Tab-separated table of C-alpha atoms in Angstrom:
chain	number	residue	atom	x	y	z
A	1	UNK	CA	25.541	-19.368	26.298
A	2	UNK	CA	22.241	-18.869	24.659
A	3	UNK	CA	21.939	-16.803	21.323
A	4	UNK	CA	19.622	-14.332	23.062
A	5	UNK	CA	22.274	-13.769	25.984
A	6	UNK	CA	24.560	-11.763	23.316
A	7	UNK	CA	21.660	-9.593	22.362
A	8	UNK	CA	21.560	-5.833	23.377
A	9	UNK	CA	19.270	-5.707	26.608
A	10	UNK	CA	15.896	-4.207	25.479
A	11	UNK	CA	12.470	-4.000	27.197
A	12	UNK	CA	10.863	-7.555	27.771
A	13	UNK	CA	7.531	-8.700	28.945
A	14	UNK	CA	5.779	-6.294	26.544
A	15	UNK	CA	2.663	-7.202	24.420
A	16	UNK	CA	2.938	-7.811	20.549
A	17	UNK	CA	0.001	-8.450	18.180
A	18	UNK	CA	1.550	-11.022	15.870
A	19	UNK	CA	-0.338	-10.837	12.467
A	20	UNK	CA	0.438	-13.884	10.036
A	21	UNK	CA	-2.175	-16.064	7.997
A	22	UNK	CA	-0.009	-18.932	7.950
A	23	UNK	CA	-0.852	-21.013	11.001
A	24	UNK	CA	2.311	-23.082	11.328
A	25	UNK	CA	4.706	-20.148	11.003
A	26	UNK	CA	2.469	-17.832	13.481
A	27	UNK	CA	2.711	-20.809	15.837
A	28	UNK	CA	6.459	-20.982	15.693
A	29	UNK	CA	6.973	-17.250	15.694
A	30	UNK	CA	4.541	-16.803	18.973
A	31	UNK	CA	6.564	-19.612	20.772
A	32	UNK	CA	10.135	-18.056	19.820
A	33	UNK	CA	8.829	-14.457	21.233
A	34	UNK	CA	7.425	-15.886	24.304
A	35	UNK	CA	10.858	-17.721	25.060
A	36	UNK	CA	12.495	-14.327	24.759
A	37	UNK	CA	9.887	-12.577	27.247
A	38	UNK	CA	7.076	-11.355	25.039
A	39	UNK	CA	3.333	-11.796	25.440
A	40	UNK	CA	1.890	-12.346	21.992
A	41	UNK	CA	-1.779	-11.645	20.794
A	42	UNK	CA	-2.325	-13.569	17.314
A	43	UNK	CA	-4.475	-12.322	14.444
A	44	UNK	CA	-4.736	-14.371	11.316
A	45	UNK	CA	-5.503	-11.123	8.980
A	46	UNK	CA	-5.552	-7.406	9.611
A	47	UNK	CA	-9.288	-7.360	10.399
A	48	UNK	CA	-8.682	-9.709	13.246
A	49	UNK	CA	-5.726	-7.432	14.325
A	50	UNK	CA	-7.942	-4.289	14.351
A	51	UNK	CA	-10.286	-5.930	16.643
A	52	UNK	CA	-7.218	-7.044	18.941
A	53	UNK	CA	-6.092	-3.417	19.186
A	54	UNK	CA	-9.626	-2.135	20.243
A	55	UNK	CA	-9.770	-5.078	23.025
A	56	UNK	CA	-6.125	-4.285	24.375
A	57	UNK	CA	-5.204	-0.675	24.409
A	58	UNK	CA	-1.822	-1.289	25.795
A	59	UNK	CA	-0.323	-2.919	22.785
A	60	UNK	CA	3.565	-2.333	22.589
A	61	UNK	CA	4.026	-3.233	19.098
A	62	UNK	CA	2.360	-4.940	15.990
A	63	UNK	CA	4.426	-7.442	13.880
A	64	UNK	CA	2.724	-8.062	10.521
A	65	UNK	CA	3.042	-10.135	7.831
A	66	UNK	CA	2.525	-8.161	3.989
A	67	UNK	CA	0.580	-10.726	2.089
A	68	UNK	CA	-2.678	-11.859	3.689
A	69	UNK	CA	-6.304	-12.190	2.519
A	70	UNK	CA	-8.868	-9.707	3.177
A	71	UNK	CA	-6.608	-7.126	4.648
A	72	UNK	CA	-2.875	-7.103	4.174
A	73	UNK	CA	-0.324	-5.657	6.278
A	74	UNK	CA	0.137	-2.350	4.374
A	75	UNK	CA	-3.723	-1.766	4.374
A	76	UNK	CA	-3.638	-2.559	8.340
A	77	UNK	CA	-1.039	-0.071	8.813
A	78	UNK	CA	-3.172	2.591	6.768
A	79	UNK	CA	-6.170	1.784	8.887
A	80	UNK	CA	-4.391	1.985	12.003
A	81	UNK	CA	-2.751	5.434	11.079
A	82	UNK	CA	-6.316	6.825	10.856
A	83	UNK	CA	-6.960	6.618	14.461
A	84	UNK	CA	-4.654	9.097	16.672
A	85	UNK	CA	-4.282	6.683	19.348
A	86	UNK	CA	-2.786	3.936	17.360
A	87	UNK	CA	-0.529	6.169	15.370
A	88	UNK	CA	2.019	5.691	18.212
A	89	UNK	CA	2.208	1.833	18.015
A	90	UNK	CA	5.494	0.977	16.110
A	91	UNK	CA	4.701	-1.300	13.373
A	92	UNK	CA	6.958	-3.899	11.952
A	93	UNK	CA	6.147	-5.191	8.327
A	94	UNK	CA	7.552	-8.632	7.265
A	95	UNK	CA	7.691	-9.351	3.615
A	96	UNK	CA	9.077	-11.837	1.113
A	97	UNK	CA	8.098	-9.522	-1.832
A	98	UNK	CA	10.645	-6.772	-1.203
A	99	UNK	CA	10.503	-3.922	-3.263
A	100	UNK	CA	11.807	-0.314	-3.080
A	101	UNK	CA	8.146	0.793	-3.743
A	102	UNK	CA	6.901	-1.389	-0.813
A	103	UNK	CA	9.456	0.010	1.530
A	104	UNK	CA	8.918	3.446	0.647
A	105	UNK	CA	5.333	3.343	0.946
A	106	UNK	CA	5.283	1.515	4.437
A	107	UNK	CA	7.798	3.964	5.878
A	108	UNK	CA	5.524	6.898	4.506
A	109	UNK	CA	2.425	5.361	6.031
A	110	UNK	CA	4.496	5.301	9.339
A	111	UNK	CA	6.060	2.015	9.673
A	112	UNK	CA	8.685	1.587	12.205
A	113	UNK	CA	10.773	-0.866	10.085
A	114	UNK	CA	10.402	-3.466	7.274
A	115	UNK	CA	11.869	-7.029	7.442
A	116	UNK	CA	12.469	-9.175	4.734
A	117	UNK	CA	12.124	-12.933	4.687
A	118	UNK	CA	13.904	-14.925	5.539
A	119	UNK	CA	15.621	-13.082	8.518
A	120	UNK	CA	17.510	-14.242	11.457
A	121	UNK	CA	15.593	-14.294	14.754
A	122	UNK	CA	18.154	-12.313	16.361
A	123	UNK	CA	17.458	-9.207	13.901
A	124	UNK	CA	13.841	-9.649	14.566
A	125	UNK	CA	14.580	-9.440	18.457
A	126	UNK	CA	16.804	-6.344	17.813
A	127	UNK	CA	14.088	-4.898	15.963
A	128	UNK	CA	11.320	-5.434	18.486
A	129	UNK	CA	13.353	-4.340	21.189
A	130	UNK	CA	14.270	-0.845	19.268
A	131	UNK	CA	10.795	-0.574	18.448
A	132	UNK	CA	9.430	-0.785	21.736
A	133	UNK	CA	12.171	1.082	23.159
A	134	UNK	CA	11.384	4.048	20.722
A	135	UNK	CA	7.677	4.019	21.497
A	136	UNK	CA	8.456	4.243	25.291
A	137	UNK	CA	10.788	7.335	24.652
């Protein structure tokens, strides 16, 4: 039995923008998500992510690291929420620098969830599925 077989059934074959400045981590995460049926578009930072969103209006979810050069994950979330079209896209912020203040700020800015590093891949898959299902509802 595969680990993914025990996970709840959520929508698959959806497009995610994966925003991560560390190439090796981005590559690994993209491969793991693709194995689970997701299509991933990659951005190295928030500025690249904004460009991808303009090019691909049918994004199902954004998964973004918090600490990145240029534009961090929270700044990306704030920029997205300025545009009414982008407000509905679920946004999951991933961080190794957890704090209640960051959690409160991200949720008040409209993040769907915050995931603390390190995390289990099954927790990530569950959040992705829930976020996409929430958007579709």
